[in-house]
PDB file of N, CA and C and ligand atoms in Angstrom:
ATOM      1  N   MET A   1      35.892  -1.081  17.231  1.00 81.00           N
ATOM      2  CA  MET A   1      36.272  -0.562  18.178  1.00 81.00           C
ATOM      3  C   MET A   1      37.546  -1.285  18.726  1.00 81.00           C
ATOM      4  N   ALA A   2      38.589  -0.573  19.219  1.00 95.00           N
ATOM      5  CA  ALA A   2      39.843  -0.988  19.810  1.00 95.00           C
ATOM      6  C   ALA A   2      40.328  -0.117  20.927  1.00 95.00           C
ATOM      7  N   VAL A   3      40.841  -0.852  21.989  1.00 98.00           N
ATOM      8  CA  VAL A   3      41.422  -0.224  23.103  1.00 98.00           C
ATOM      9  C   VAL A   3      43.103  -0.413  22.993  1.00 98.00           C
ATOM     10  N   ARG A   4      43.712   0.744  22.998  1.00 98.00           N
ATOM     11  CA  ARG A   4      45.281   0.401  22.955  1.00 98.00           C
ATOM     12  C   ARG A   4      45.888   1.232  24.032  1.00 98.00           C
ATOM     13  N   LEU A   5      47.197   1.022  24.483  1.00 98.00           N
ATOM     14  CA  LEU A   5      47.894   2.024  25.268  1.00 98.00           C
ATOM     15  C   LEU A   5      48.123   3.236  24.585  1.00 98.00           C
ATOM     16  N   ASN A   6      48.391   4.407  25.391  1.00 98.00           N
ATOM     17  CA  ASN A   6      48.877   5.676  24.880  1.00 98.00           C
ATOM     18  C   ASN A   6      50.098   5.382  24.112  1.00 98.00           C
ATOM     19  N   GLU A   7      50.236   6.244  22.964  1.00 98.00           N
ATOM     20  CA  GLU A   7      51.383   5.901  22.268  1.00 98.00           C
ATOM     21  C   GLU A   7      52.675   6.688  22.817  1.00 98.00           C
ATOM     22  N   ASP A   8      52.262   7.386  23.779  1.00 98.00           N
ATOM     23  CA  ASP A   8      53.542   8.065  24.571  1.00 98.00           C
ATOM     24  C   ASP A   8      54.133   7.142  25.661  1.00 98.00           C
ATOM     25  N   GLN A   9      55.033   6.465  25.467  1.00 98.00           N
ATOM     26  CA  GLN A   9      55.658   5.463  26.279  1.00 98.00           C
ATOM     27  C   GLN A   9      56.194   5.922  27.757  1.00 98.00           C
ATOM     28  N   GLU A  10      56.455   7.280  27.666  1.00 98.00           N
ATOM     29  CA  GLU A  10      56.719   7.846  29.033  1.00 98.00           C
ATOM     30  C   GLU A  10      55.687   7.940  29.875  1.00 98.00           C
ATOM     31  N   MET A  11      54.598   8.326  29.191  1.00 98.00           N
ATOM     32  CA  MET A  11      53.284   8.565  29.868  1.00 98.00           C
ATOM     33  C   MET A  11      52.724   7.252  30.445  1.00 98.00           C
ATOM     34  N   VAL A  12      52.963   6.176  29.525  1.00 98.00           N
ATOM     35  CA  VAL A  12      52.550   4.826  29.956  1.00 98.00           C
ATOM     36  C   VAL A  12      53.264   4.309  31.260  1.00 98.00           C
ATOM     37  N   LYS A  13      54.512   4.539  31.201  1.00 98.00           N
ATOM     38  CA  LYS A  13      55.419   4.191  32.269  1.00 98.00           C
ATOM     39  C   LYS A  13      55.002   4.875  33.645  1.00 98.00           C
ATOM     40  N   ALA A  14      54.717   6.140  33.449  1.00 98.00           N
ATOM     41  CA  ALA A  14      54.588   6.944  34.650  1.00 98.00           C
ATOM     42  C   ALA A  14      53.260   6.506  35.295  1.00 98.00           C
ATOM     43  N   ILE A  15      52.219   6.290  34.472  1.00 98.00           N
ATOM     44  CA  ILE A  15      50.876   5.846  34.962  1.00 98.00           C
ATOM     45  C   ILE A  15      50.911   4.461  35.457  1.00 98.00           C
ATOM     46  N   LYS A  16      51.725   3.475  34.899  1.00 98.00           N
ATOM     47  CA  LYS A  16      51.984   2.164  35.316  1.00 98.00           C
ATOM     48  C   LYS A  16      52.627   2.203  36.665  1.00 98.00           C
ATOM     49  N   GLU A  17      53.560   2.938  36.866  1.00 98.00           N
ATOM     50  CA  GLU A  17      54.221   3.169  38.154  1.00 98.00           C
ATOM     51  C   GLU A  17      53.353   3.669  39.270  1.00 98.00           C
ATOM     52  N   GLY A  18      52.488   4.632  38.855  1.00 98.00           N
ATOM     53  CA  GLY A  18      51.344   5.160  39.839  1.00 98.00           C
ATOM     54  C   GLY A  18      50.376   3.908  40.206  1.00 98.00           C
ATOM     55  N   LEU A  19      50.117   3.043  39.358  1.00 98.00           N
ATOM     56  CA  LEU A  19      49.196   1.944  39.514  1.00 98.00           C
ATOM     57  C   LEU A  19      49.841   0.975  40.597  1.00 98.00           C
ATOM     58  N   LYS A  20      51.179   0.904  40.296  1.00 98.00           N
ATOM     59  CA  LYS A  20      51.754  -0.032  41.171  1.00 98.00           C
ATOM     60  C   LYS A  20      51.909   0.431  42.672  1.00 98.00           C
ATOM     61  N   ARG A  21      52.188   1.965  42.824  1.00 97.00           N
ATOM     62  CA  ARG A  21      52.188   2.542  43.917  1.00 97.00           C
ATOM     63  C   ARG A  21      50.929   2.426  44.757  1.00 97.00           C
ATOM     64  N   THR A  22      49.696   2.593  44.076  1.00 97.00           N
ATOM     65  CA  THR A  22      48.263   2.565  44.611  1.00 97.00           C
ATOM     66  C   THR A  22      47.819   1.064  44.870  1.00 97.00           C
ATOM     67  N   GLY A  23      48.421   0.227  44.278  1.00 98.00           N
ATOM     68  CA  GLY A  23      48.003  -1.247  44.367  1.00 98.00           C
ATOM     69  C   GLY A  23      46.731  -1.390  43.286  1.00 98.00           C
ATOM     70  N   GLY A  24      46.820  -0.681  42.234  1.00 98.00           N
ATOM     71  CA  GLY A  24      45.775  -0.936  41.258  1.00 98.00           C
ATOM     72  C   GLY A  24      44.715   0.071  41.065  1.00 98.00           C
ATOM     73  N   TYR A  25      44.806   1.140  42.026  1.00 98.00           N
ATOM     74  CA  TYR A  25      43.639   2.070  42.040  1.00 98.00           C
ATOM     75  C   TYR A  25      44.154   3.183  41.079  1.00 98.00           C
ATOM     76  N   CYS A  26      43.244   3.859  40.378  1.00 98.00           N
ATOM     77  CA  CYS A  26      43.608   4.999  39.589  1.00 98.00           C
ATOM     78  C   CYS A  26      44.511   5.914  40.160  1.00 98.00           C
ATOM     79  N   PRO A  27      45.664   6.176  39.613  1.00 97.00           N
ATOM     80  CA  PRO A  27      46.621   7.123  40.173  1.00 97.00           C
ATOM     81  C   PRO A  27      46.188   8.479  39.951  1.00 97.00           C
ATOM     82  N   CYS A  28      45.217   8.887  39.255  1.00 95.00           N
ATOM     83  CA  CYS A  28      44.790  10.201  39.007  1.00 95.00           C
ATOM     84  C   CYS A  28      43.695  10.551  39.699  1.00 95.00           C
ATOM     85  N   ARG A  29      43.110   9.753  40.704  1.00 96.00           N
ATOM     86  CA  ARG A  29      42.141   9.974  41.518  1.00 96.00           C
ATOM     87  C   ARG A  29      42.409   9.768  42.915  1.00 96.00           C
ATOM     88  N   LEU A  30      41.687  10.579  43.832  1.00 94.00           N
ATOM     89  CA  LEU A  30      41.979  10.431  45.249  1.00 94.00           C
ATOM     90  C   LEU A  30      41.341   9.401  45.844  1.00 94.00           C
ATOM     91  N   GLU A  31      40.024   9.055  45.543  1.00 95.00           N
ATOM     92  CA  GLU A  31      39.338   8.177  46.209  1.00 95.00           C
ATOM     93  C   GLU A  31      39.703   6.546  45.893  1.00 95.00           C
ATOM     94  N   ARG A  32      40.072   5.846  46.894  1.00 96.00           N
ATOM     95  CA  ARG A  32      40.246   4.351  46.649  1.00 96.00           C
ATOM     96  C   ARG A  32      39.070   3.436  46.713  1.00 96.00           C
ATOM     97  N   SER A  33      38.402   3.394  45.674  1.00 98.00           N
ATOM     98  CA  SER A  33      37.190   2.787  45.538  1.00 98.00           C
ATOM     99  C   SER A  33      37.145   1.681  44.564  1.00 98.00           C
ATOM    100  N   GLU A  34      36.177   0.699  44.681  1.00 97.00           N
ATOM    101  CA  GLU A  34      36.071  -0.284  43.621  1.00 97.00           C
ATOM    102  C   GLU A  34      35.965   0.247  42.237  1.00 97.00           C
ATOM    103  N   GLU A  35      35.010   1.328  42.118  1.00 98.00           N
ATOM    104  CA  GLU A  35      34.946   2.095  40.880  1.00 98.00           C
ATOM    105  C   GLU A  35      36.099   2.617  40.320  1.00 98.00           C
ATOM    106  N   ASN A  36      37.170   2.819  41.210  1.00 98.00           N
ATOM    107  CA  ASN A  36      38.336   3.564  40.706  1.00 98.00           C
ATOM    108  C   ASN A  36      39.505   2.549  40.513  1.00 98.00           C
ATOM    109  N   LYS A  37      39.208   1.299  40.491  1.00 98.00           N
ATOM    110  CA  LYS A  37      40.206   0.212  40.269  1.00 98.00           C
ATOM    111  C   LYS A  37      40.255   0.201  38.676  1.00 98.00           C
ATOM    112  N   CYS A  38      41.612   0.166  38.314  1.00 98.00           N
ATOM    113  CA  CYS A  38      41.849   0.130  36.968  1.00 98.00           C
ATOM    114  C   CYS A  38      41.474  -1.279  36.194  1.00 98.00           C
ATOM    115  N   ILE A  39      40.805  -1.439  35.347  1.00 98.00           N
ATOM    116  CA  ILE A  39      40.196  -0.510  34.533  1.00 98.00           C
ATOM    117  C   ILE A  39      38.873   0.118  35.154  1.00 98.00           C
ATOM    118  N   CYS A  40      38.835   1.449  35.310  1.00 98.00           N
ATOM    119  CA  CYS A  40      37.810   1.905  36.206  1.00 98.00           C
ATOM    120  C   CYS A  40      36.517   1.914  35.589  1.00 98.00           C
ATOM    121  N   LYS A  41      35.545   2.278  36.419  1.00 98.00           N
ATOM    122  CA  LYS A  41      34.070   2.305  35.983  1.00 98.00           C
ATOM    123  C   LYS A  41      33.935   3.229  34.773  1.00 98.00           C
ATOM    124  N   GLU A  42      34.538   4.420  34.920  1.00 98.00           N
ATOM    125  CA  GLU A  42      34.277   5.414  33.918  1.00 98.00           C
ATOM    126  C   GLU A  42      34.662   5.067  32.542  1.00 98.00           C
ATOM    127  N   PHE A  43      35.865   4.501  32.555  1.00 98.00           N
ATOM    128  CA  PHE A  43      36.530   3.964  31.108  1.00 98.00           C
ATOM    129  C   PHE A  43      35.810   2.850  30.827  1.00 98.00           C
ATOM    130  N   ARG A  44      35.280   1.902  31.567  1.00 98.00           N
ATOM    131  CA  ARG A  44      34.494   0.807  31.037  1.00 98.00           C
ATOM    132  C   ARG A  44      33.229   1.305  30.454  1.00 98.00           C
ATOM    133  N   GLU A  45      32.698   2.283  30.997  1.00 98.00           N
ATOM    134  CA  GLU A  45      31.365   2.703  30.499  1.00 98.00           C
ATOM    135  C   GLU A  45      31.814   3.425  29.204  1.00 98.00           C
ATOM    136  N   GLN A  46      32.863   4.056  29.065  1.00 98.00           N
ATOM    137  CA  GLN A  46      33.320   4.710  27.772  1.00 98.00           C
ATOM    138  C   GLN A  46      33.531   3.685  26.707  1.00 98.00           C
ATOM    139  N   ILE A  47      34.223   2.481  26.992  1.00 98.00           N
ATOM    140  CA  ILE A  47      34.410   1.289  26.060  1.00 98.00           C
ATOM    141  C   ILE A  47      33.084   0.854  25.705  1.00 98.00           C
ATOM    142  N   ALA A  48      32.098   0.746  26.536  1.00 97.00           N
ATOM    143  CA  ALA A  48      30.883   0.261  26.126  1.00 97.00           C
ATOM    144  C   ALA A  48      30.038   1.093  25.207  1.00 97.00           C
ATOM    145  N   ASP A  49      30.501   2.425  25.274  1.00 97.00           N
ATOM    146  CA  ASP A  49      29.697   3.479  24.540  1.00 97.00           C
ATOM    147  C   ASP A  49      30.244   3.550  22.986  1.00 97.00           C
ATOM    148  N   PRO A  50      29.380   3.118  22.017  1.00 96.00           N
ATOM    149  CA  PRO A  50      29.904   3.176  20.670  1.00 96.00           C
ATOM    150  C   PRO A  50      30.199   4.633  19.986  1.00 96.00           C
ATOM    151  N   ASN A  51      29.788   5.603  21.018  1.00 96.00           N
ATOM    152  CA  ASN A  51      30.031   7.038  20.364  1.00 96.00           C
ATOM    153  C   ASN A  51      31.290   7.453  20.936  1.00 96.00           C
ATOM    154  N   TYR A  52      32.037   6.769  21.907  1.00 98.00           N
ATOM    155  CA  TYR A  52      33.098   7.351  22.618  1.00 98.00           C
ATOM    156  C   TYR A  52      34.273   6.975  22.102  1.00 98.00           C
ATOM    157  N   LYS A  53      35.276   8.105  21.834  1.00 98.00           N
ATOM    158  CA  LYS A  53      36.484   8.019  21.105  1.00 98.00           C
ATOM    159  C   LYS A  53      37.450   9.019  21.977  1.00 98.00           C
ATOM    160  N   GLY A  54      38.507   8.278  22.434  1.00 98.00           N
ATOM    161  CA  GLY A  54      39.382   9.007  23.297  1.00 98.00           C
ATOM    162  C   GLY A  54      40.118   8.367  24.313  1.00 98.00           C
ATOM    163  N   TYR A  55      40.988   9.187  25.148  1.00 98.00           N
ATOM    164  CA  TYR A  55      41.706   8.555  26.159  1.00 98.00           C
ATOM    165  C   TYR A  55      40.714   8.417  27.435  1.00 98.00           C
ATOM    166  N   CYS A  56      41.332   7.397  28.273  1.00 98.00           N
ATOM    167  CA  CYS A  56      40.688   7.279  29.639  1.00 98.00           C
ATOM    168  C   CYS A  56      41.225   8.485  30.472  1.00 98.00           C
ATOM    169  N   HIS A  57      40.490   8.796  31.661  1.00 97.00           N
ATOM    170  CA  HIS A  57      40.901   9.890  32.350  1.00 97.00           C
ATOM    171  C   HIS A  57      42.449  10.186  32.770  1.00 97.00           C
ATOM    172  N   CYS A  58      43.199   9.077  32.930  1.00 97.00           N
ATOM    173  CA  CYS A  58      44.598   9.219  33.015  1.00 97.00           C
ATOM    174  C   CYS A  58      45.421   9.273  31.928  1.00 97.00           C
ATOM    175  N   MET A  59      44.732   8.951  30.697  1.00 98.00           N
ATOM    176  CA  MET A  59      45.550   8.862  29.465  1.00 98.00           C
ATOM    177  C   MET A  59      46.301   7.595  29.503  1.00 98.00           C
ATOM    178  N   LEU A  60      46.071   6.526  30.160  1.00 98.00           N
ATOM    179  CA  LEU A  60      46.787   5.430  30.011  1.00 98.00           C
ATOM    180  C   LEU A  60      46.364   4.563  28.651  1.00 98.00           C
ATOM    181  N   TYR A  61      44.994   4.605  28.490  1.00 98.00           N
ATOM    182  CA  TYR A  61      44.314   4.091  27.303  1.00 98.00           C
ATOM    183  C   TYR A  61      43.845   4.811  26.367  1.00 98.00           C
ATOM    184  N   TYR A  62      43.791   4.415  25.187  1.00 98.00           N
ATOM    185  CA  TYR A  62      43.102   5.099  24.137  1.00 98.00           C
ATOM    186  C   TYR A  62      41.997   4.285  23.439  1.00 98.00           C
ATOM    187  N   LYS A  63      40.825   4.678  23.185  1.00 98.00           N
ATOM    188  CA  LYS A  63      39.788   3.819  22.633  1.00 98.00           C
ATOM    189  C   LYS A  63      39.519   4.586  21.178  1.00 98.00           C
ATOM    190  N   ASP A  64      39.398   3.800  20.133  1.00 94.00           N
ATOM    191  CA  ASP A  64      38.722   4.328  18.935  1.00 94.00           C
ATOM    192  C   ASP A  64      37.863   3.335  18.187  1.00 94.00           C
TER     193      ASP A  64
HETATM  194  S1  SF4 B 101      41.529   6.492  34.097  1.00 69.36           S
HETATM  195 FE1  SF4 B 101      42.587   4.931  32.919  1.00 69.36          FE
HETATM  196  S2  SF4 B 101      44.430   4.494  34.099  1.00 69.36           S
HETATM  197 FE2  SF4 B 101      42.823   5.404  35.407  1.00 69.36          FE
HETATM  198  S3  SF4 B 101      41.695   3.790  36.346  1.00 69.36           S
HETATM  199 FE3  SF4 B 101      40.656   4.404  34.565  1.00 69.36          FE
HETATM  200  S4  SF4 B 101      41.472   3.105  32.961  1.00 69.36           S
HETATM  201 FE4  SF4 B 101      42.839   2.884  34.639  1.00 69.36          FE
END
């Protein structure tokens, strides 16, 4: 299992700017809740799931 950044650097830059703007909350979700603080609950669960392979919701990270 490995988690890495998206290979698309422009995408990474845009999402990181979004995170800066929101103060660390997921830029692709409306709700500012603890669950949506990066790394969000959804992706933490996907990381913990041995069968999950793919990007986080925002596509900042990739897990394989
Ligand atoms: S979807 Fe990705 S960028 Fe958005 S909070 Fe979750 S881990 Fe961070």
